[in-house]
PDB file of C-alpha atoms in Angstrom:
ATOM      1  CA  UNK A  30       0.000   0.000   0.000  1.00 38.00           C
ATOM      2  CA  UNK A  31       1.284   3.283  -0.724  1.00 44.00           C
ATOM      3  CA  UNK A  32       2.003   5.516   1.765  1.00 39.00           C
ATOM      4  CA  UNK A  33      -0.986   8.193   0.989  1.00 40.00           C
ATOM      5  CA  UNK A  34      -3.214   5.310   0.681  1.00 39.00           C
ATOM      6  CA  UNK A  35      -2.410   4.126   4.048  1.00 35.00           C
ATOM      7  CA  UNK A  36      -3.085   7.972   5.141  1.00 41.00           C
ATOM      8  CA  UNK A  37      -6.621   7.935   3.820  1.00 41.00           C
ATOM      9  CA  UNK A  38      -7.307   4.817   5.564  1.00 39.00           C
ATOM     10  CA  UNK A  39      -6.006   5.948   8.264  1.00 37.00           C
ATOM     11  CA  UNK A  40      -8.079   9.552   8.067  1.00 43.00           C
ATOM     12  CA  UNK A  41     -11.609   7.063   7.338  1.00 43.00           C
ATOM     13  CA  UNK A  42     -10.825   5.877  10.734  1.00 40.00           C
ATOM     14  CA  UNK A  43      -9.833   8.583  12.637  1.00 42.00           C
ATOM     15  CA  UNK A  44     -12.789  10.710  11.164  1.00 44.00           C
ATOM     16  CA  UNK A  45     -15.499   7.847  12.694  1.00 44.00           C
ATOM     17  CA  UNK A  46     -14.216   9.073  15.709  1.00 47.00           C
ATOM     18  CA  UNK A  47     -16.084  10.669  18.635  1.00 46.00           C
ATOM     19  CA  UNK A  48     -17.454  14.221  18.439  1.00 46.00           C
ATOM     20  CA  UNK A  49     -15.267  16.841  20.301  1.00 48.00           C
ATOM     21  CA  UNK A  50     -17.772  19.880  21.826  1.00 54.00           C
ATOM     22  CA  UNK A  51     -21.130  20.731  21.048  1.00 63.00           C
ATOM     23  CA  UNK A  52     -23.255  18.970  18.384  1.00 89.00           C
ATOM     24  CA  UNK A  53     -22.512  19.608  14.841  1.00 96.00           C
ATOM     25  CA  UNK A  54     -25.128  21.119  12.341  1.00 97.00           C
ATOM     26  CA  UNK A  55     -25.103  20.315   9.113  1.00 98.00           C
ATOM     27  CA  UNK A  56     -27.141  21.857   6.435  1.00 98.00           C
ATOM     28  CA  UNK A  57     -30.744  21.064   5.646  1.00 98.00           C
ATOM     29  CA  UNK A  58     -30.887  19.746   2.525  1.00 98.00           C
ATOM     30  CA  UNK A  59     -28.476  18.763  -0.519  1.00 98.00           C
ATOM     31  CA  UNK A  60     -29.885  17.944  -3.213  1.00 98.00           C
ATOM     32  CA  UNK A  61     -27.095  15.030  -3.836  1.00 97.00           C
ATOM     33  CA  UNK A  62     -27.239  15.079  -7.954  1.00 98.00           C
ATOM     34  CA  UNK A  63     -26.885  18.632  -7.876  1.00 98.00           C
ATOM     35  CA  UNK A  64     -23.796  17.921  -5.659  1.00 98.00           C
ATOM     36  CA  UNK A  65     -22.199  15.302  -8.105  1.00 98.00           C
ATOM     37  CA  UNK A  66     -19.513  16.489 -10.507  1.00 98.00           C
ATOM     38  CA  UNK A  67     -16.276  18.390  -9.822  1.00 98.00           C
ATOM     39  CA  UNK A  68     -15.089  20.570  -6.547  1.00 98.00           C
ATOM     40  CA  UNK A  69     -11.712  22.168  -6.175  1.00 97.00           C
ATOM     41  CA  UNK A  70     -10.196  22.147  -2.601  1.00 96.00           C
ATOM     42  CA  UNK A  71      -9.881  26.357  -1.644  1.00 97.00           C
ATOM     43  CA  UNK A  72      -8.743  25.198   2.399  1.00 96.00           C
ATOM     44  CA  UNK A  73      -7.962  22.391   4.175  1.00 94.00           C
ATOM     45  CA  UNK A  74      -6.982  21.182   7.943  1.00 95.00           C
ATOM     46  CA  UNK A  75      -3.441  19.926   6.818  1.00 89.00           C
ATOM     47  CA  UNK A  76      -3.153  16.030   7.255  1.00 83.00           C
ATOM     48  CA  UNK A  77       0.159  14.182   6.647  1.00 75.00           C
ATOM     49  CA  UNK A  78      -2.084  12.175   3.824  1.00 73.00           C
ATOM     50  CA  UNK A  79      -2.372  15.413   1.786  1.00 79.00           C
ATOM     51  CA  UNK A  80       0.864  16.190   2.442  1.00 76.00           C
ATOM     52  CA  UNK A  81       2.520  17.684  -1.003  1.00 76.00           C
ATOM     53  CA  UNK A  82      -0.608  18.134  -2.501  1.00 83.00           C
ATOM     54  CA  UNK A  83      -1.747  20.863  -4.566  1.00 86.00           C
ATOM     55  CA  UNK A  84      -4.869  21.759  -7.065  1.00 90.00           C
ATOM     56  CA  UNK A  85      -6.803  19.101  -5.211  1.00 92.00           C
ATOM     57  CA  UNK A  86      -9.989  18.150  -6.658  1.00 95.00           C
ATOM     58  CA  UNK A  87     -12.620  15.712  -5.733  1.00 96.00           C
ATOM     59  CA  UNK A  88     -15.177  14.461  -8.515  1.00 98.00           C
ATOM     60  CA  UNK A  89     -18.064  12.531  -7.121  1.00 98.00           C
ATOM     61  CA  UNK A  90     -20.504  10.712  -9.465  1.00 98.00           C
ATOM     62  CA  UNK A  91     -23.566   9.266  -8.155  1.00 98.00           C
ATOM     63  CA  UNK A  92     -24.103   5.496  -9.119  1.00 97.00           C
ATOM     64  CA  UNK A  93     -27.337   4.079  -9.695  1.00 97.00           C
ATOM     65  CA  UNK A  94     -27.656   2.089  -6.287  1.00 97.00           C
ATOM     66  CA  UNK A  95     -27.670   5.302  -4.586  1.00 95.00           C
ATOM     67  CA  UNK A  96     -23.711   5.309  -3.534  1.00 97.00           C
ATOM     68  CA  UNK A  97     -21.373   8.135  -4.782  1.00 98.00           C
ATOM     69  CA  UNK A  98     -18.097   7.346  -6.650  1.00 98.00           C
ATOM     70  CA  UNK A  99     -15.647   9.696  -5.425  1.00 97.00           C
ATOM     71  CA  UNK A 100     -12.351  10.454  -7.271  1.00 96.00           C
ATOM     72  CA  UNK A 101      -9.956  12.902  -5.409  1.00 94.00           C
ATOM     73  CA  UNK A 102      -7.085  13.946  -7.486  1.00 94.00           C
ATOM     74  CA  UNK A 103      -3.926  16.413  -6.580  1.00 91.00           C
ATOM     75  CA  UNK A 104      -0.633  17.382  -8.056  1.00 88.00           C
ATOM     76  CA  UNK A 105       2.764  15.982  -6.240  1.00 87.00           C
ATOM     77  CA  UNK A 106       5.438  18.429  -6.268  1.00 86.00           C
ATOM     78  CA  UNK A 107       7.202  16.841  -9.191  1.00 87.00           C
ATOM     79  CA  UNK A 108       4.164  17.410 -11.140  1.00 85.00           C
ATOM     80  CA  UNK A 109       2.830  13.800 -11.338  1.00 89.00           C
ATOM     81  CA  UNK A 110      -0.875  13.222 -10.341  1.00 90.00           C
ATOM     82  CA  UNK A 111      -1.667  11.298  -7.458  1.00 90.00           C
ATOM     83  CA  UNK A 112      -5.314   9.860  -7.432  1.00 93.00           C
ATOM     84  CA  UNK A 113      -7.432   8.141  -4.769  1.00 92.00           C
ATOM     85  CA  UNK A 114     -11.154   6.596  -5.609  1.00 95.00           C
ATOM     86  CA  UNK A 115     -13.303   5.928  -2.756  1.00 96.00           C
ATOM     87  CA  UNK A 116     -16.614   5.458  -2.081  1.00 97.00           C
ATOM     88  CA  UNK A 117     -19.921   7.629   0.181  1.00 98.00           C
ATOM     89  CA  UNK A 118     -22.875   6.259   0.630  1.00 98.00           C
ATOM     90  CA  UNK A 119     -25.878   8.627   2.490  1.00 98.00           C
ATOM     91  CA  UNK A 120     -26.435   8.060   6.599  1.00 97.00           C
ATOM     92  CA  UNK A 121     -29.061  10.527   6.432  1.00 97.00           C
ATOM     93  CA  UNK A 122     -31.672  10.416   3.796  1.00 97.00           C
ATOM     94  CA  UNK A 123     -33.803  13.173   5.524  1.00 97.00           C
ATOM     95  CA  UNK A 124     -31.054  15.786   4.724  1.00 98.00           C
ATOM     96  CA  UNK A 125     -28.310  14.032   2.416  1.00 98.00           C
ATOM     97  CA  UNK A 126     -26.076  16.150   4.137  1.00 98.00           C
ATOM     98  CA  UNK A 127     -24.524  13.410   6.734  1.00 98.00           C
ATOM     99  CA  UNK A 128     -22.202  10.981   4.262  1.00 98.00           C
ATOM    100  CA  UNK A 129     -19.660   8.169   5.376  1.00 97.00           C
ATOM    101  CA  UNK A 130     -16.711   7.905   2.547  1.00 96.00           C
ATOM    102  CA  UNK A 131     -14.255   5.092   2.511  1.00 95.00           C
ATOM    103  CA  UNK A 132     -11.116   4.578   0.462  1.00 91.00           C
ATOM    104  CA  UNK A 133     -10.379   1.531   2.241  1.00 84.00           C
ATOM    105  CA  UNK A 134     -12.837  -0.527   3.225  1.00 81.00           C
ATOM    106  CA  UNK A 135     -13.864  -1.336   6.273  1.00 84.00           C
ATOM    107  CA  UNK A 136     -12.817   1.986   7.101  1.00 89.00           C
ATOM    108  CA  UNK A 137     -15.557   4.694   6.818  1.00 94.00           C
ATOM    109  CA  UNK A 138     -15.352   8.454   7.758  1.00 93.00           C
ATOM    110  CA  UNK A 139     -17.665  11.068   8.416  1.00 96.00           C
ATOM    111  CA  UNK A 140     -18.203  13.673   5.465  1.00 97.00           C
ATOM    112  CA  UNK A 141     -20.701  15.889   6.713  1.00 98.00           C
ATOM    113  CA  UNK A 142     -21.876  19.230   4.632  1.00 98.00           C
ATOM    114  CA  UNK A 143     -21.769  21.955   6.776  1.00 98.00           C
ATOM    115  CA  UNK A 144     -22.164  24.865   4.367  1.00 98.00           C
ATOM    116  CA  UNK A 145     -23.516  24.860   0.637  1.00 98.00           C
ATOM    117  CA  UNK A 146     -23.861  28.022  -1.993  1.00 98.00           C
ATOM    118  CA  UNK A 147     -27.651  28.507  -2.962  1.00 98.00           C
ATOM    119  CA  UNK A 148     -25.779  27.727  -6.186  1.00 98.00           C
ATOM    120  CA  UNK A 149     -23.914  24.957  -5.040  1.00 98.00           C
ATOM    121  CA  UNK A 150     -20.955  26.792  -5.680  1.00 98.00           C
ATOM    122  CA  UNK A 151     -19.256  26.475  -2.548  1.00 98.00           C
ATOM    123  CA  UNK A 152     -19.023  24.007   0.396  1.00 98.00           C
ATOM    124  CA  UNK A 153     -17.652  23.160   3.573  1.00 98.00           C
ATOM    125  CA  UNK A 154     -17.308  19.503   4.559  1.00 98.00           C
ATOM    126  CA  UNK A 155     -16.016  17.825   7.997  1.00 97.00           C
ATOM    127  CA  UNK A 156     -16.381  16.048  10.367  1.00 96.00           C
ATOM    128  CA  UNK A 157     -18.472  15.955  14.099  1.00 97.00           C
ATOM    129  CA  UNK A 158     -14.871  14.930  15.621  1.00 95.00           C
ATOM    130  CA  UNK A 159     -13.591  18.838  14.051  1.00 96.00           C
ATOM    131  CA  UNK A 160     -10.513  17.033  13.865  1.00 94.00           C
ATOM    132  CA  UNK A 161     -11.314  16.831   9.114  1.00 94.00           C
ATOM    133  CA  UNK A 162     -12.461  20.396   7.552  1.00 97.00           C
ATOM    134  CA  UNK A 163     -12.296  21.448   3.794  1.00 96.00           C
ATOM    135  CA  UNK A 164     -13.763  24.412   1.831  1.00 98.00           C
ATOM    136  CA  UNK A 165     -14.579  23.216  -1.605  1.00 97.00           C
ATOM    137  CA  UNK A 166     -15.468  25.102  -4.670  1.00 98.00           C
ATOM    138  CA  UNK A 167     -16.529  24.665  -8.372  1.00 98.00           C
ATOM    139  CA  UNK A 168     -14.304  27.033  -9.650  1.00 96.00           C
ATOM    140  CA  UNK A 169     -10.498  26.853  -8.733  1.00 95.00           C
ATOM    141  CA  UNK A 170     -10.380  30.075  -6.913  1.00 95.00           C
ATOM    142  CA  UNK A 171     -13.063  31.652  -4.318  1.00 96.00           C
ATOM    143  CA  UNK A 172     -13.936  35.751  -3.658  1.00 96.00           C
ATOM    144  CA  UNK A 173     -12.356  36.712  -0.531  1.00 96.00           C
ATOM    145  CA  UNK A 174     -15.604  38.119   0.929  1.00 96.00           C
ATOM    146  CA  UNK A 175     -17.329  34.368   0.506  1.00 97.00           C
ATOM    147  CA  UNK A 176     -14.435  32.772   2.024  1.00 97.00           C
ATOM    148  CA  UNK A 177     -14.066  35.022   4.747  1.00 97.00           C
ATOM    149  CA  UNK A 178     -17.884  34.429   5.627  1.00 98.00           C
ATOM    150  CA  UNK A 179     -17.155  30.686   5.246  1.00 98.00           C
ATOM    151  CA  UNK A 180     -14.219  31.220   7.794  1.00 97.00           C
ATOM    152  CA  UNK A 181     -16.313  32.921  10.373  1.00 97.00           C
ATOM    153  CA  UNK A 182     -19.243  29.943  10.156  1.00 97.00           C
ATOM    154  CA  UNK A 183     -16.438  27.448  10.801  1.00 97.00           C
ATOM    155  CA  UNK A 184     -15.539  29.262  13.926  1.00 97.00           C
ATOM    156  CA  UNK A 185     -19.298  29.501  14.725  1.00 97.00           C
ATOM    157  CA  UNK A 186     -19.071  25.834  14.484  1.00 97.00           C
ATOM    158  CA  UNK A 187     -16.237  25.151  16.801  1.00 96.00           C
ATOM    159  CA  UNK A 188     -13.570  24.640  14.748  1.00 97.00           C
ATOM    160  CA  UNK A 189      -9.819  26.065  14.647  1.00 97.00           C
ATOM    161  CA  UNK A 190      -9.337  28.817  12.246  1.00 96.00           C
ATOM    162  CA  UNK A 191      -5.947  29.040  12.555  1.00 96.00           C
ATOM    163  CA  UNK A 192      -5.062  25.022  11.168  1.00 96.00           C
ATOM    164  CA  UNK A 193      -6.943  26.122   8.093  1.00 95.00           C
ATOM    165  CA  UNK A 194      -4.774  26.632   5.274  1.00 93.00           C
ATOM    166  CA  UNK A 195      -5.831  28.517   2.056  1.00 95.00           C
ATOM    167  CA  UNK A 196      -4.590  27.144  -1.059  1.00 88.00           C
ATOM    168  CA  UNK A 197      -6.425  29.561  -4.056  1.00 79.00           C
ATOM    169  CA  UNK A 198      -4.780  32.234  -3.146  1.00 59.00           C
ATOM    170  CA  UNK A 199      -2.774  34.147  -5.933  1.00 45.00           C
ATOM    171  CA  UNK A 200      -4.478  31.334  -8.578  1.00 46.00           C
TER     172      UNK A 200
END
């Protein structure tokens, strides 16, 4: 196994973990096909399973049983492409905002959405352990103003702003 692959298992089954402070709210409703297709990574907690990755995308597809293929893709500093595909499958059809994801199975980890555009153009996923956060966005590179409110919702939510790194800047 390669050593990023180990790192996603590894992050499946450190996500499952328990929830650190108050409950976390997701949003309401995703409408999960309008979710599918491609979402560039604007921030990210650093993990060492990320480590050397830049342009990060994930493309999720939704498969006809109801599961979501999920392709995350990055460039390694030597300019090679590293790819991991996974799958999510929904824990809570009232919302479709609670997902588990796994890499490696039997390892599962919590993707929740806790923020989504009205035009699904952005959205923040983690996890109710706040120890997993990422901003994602359909276009490579998000307005300050949006990602500064996104910033001050994460806070609102209990997680650190300060291990959040930004990596559309200057894009």
């Amino acid at each position: 196994m390669r050593p990023w692959a180990l790192g996603l298992a590894l992050m499946a089954a450190a996500c499952a973990g328990r929830p650190t402070g108050p409950e976390l709210p997701t949003v309401a409703r995703v409408d999960l096909p309008r979710y599918m297709g491609t979402w560039h990574e604007i921030a990210r907690y650093p993990h060492h399973f990320q480590e050397g990755c830049a342009d990060s995308t994930a493309t999720y597809r939704l498969e006809p049983d109801g599961t979501v293929d999920v392709l995350n893709e990055c460039r390694e500093p030597g300019g090679g492409l590293r790819r991991a595909r996974g799958t999510a499958r929904v824990v809570d059809p009232a919302t479709n905002a609670k997902l588990e994801v796994s890499f490696f199975r039997p390892f599962w980890g919590d993707y929740w959405i806790l923020a989504l555009g009205d035009e699904y153009e952005y959205a923040v996923v983690g996890a109710p352990s706040r120890e997993y956060l990422w901003v994602l966005a359909r276009e490579p590179r998000l307005p300050d103003a949006t990602y500064a409110r996104l910033v001050e919702r994460v806070v609102a939510l209990g997680f650190d702003p300060v291990r959040l790194t930004r990596h559309d800047a200057g894009r």
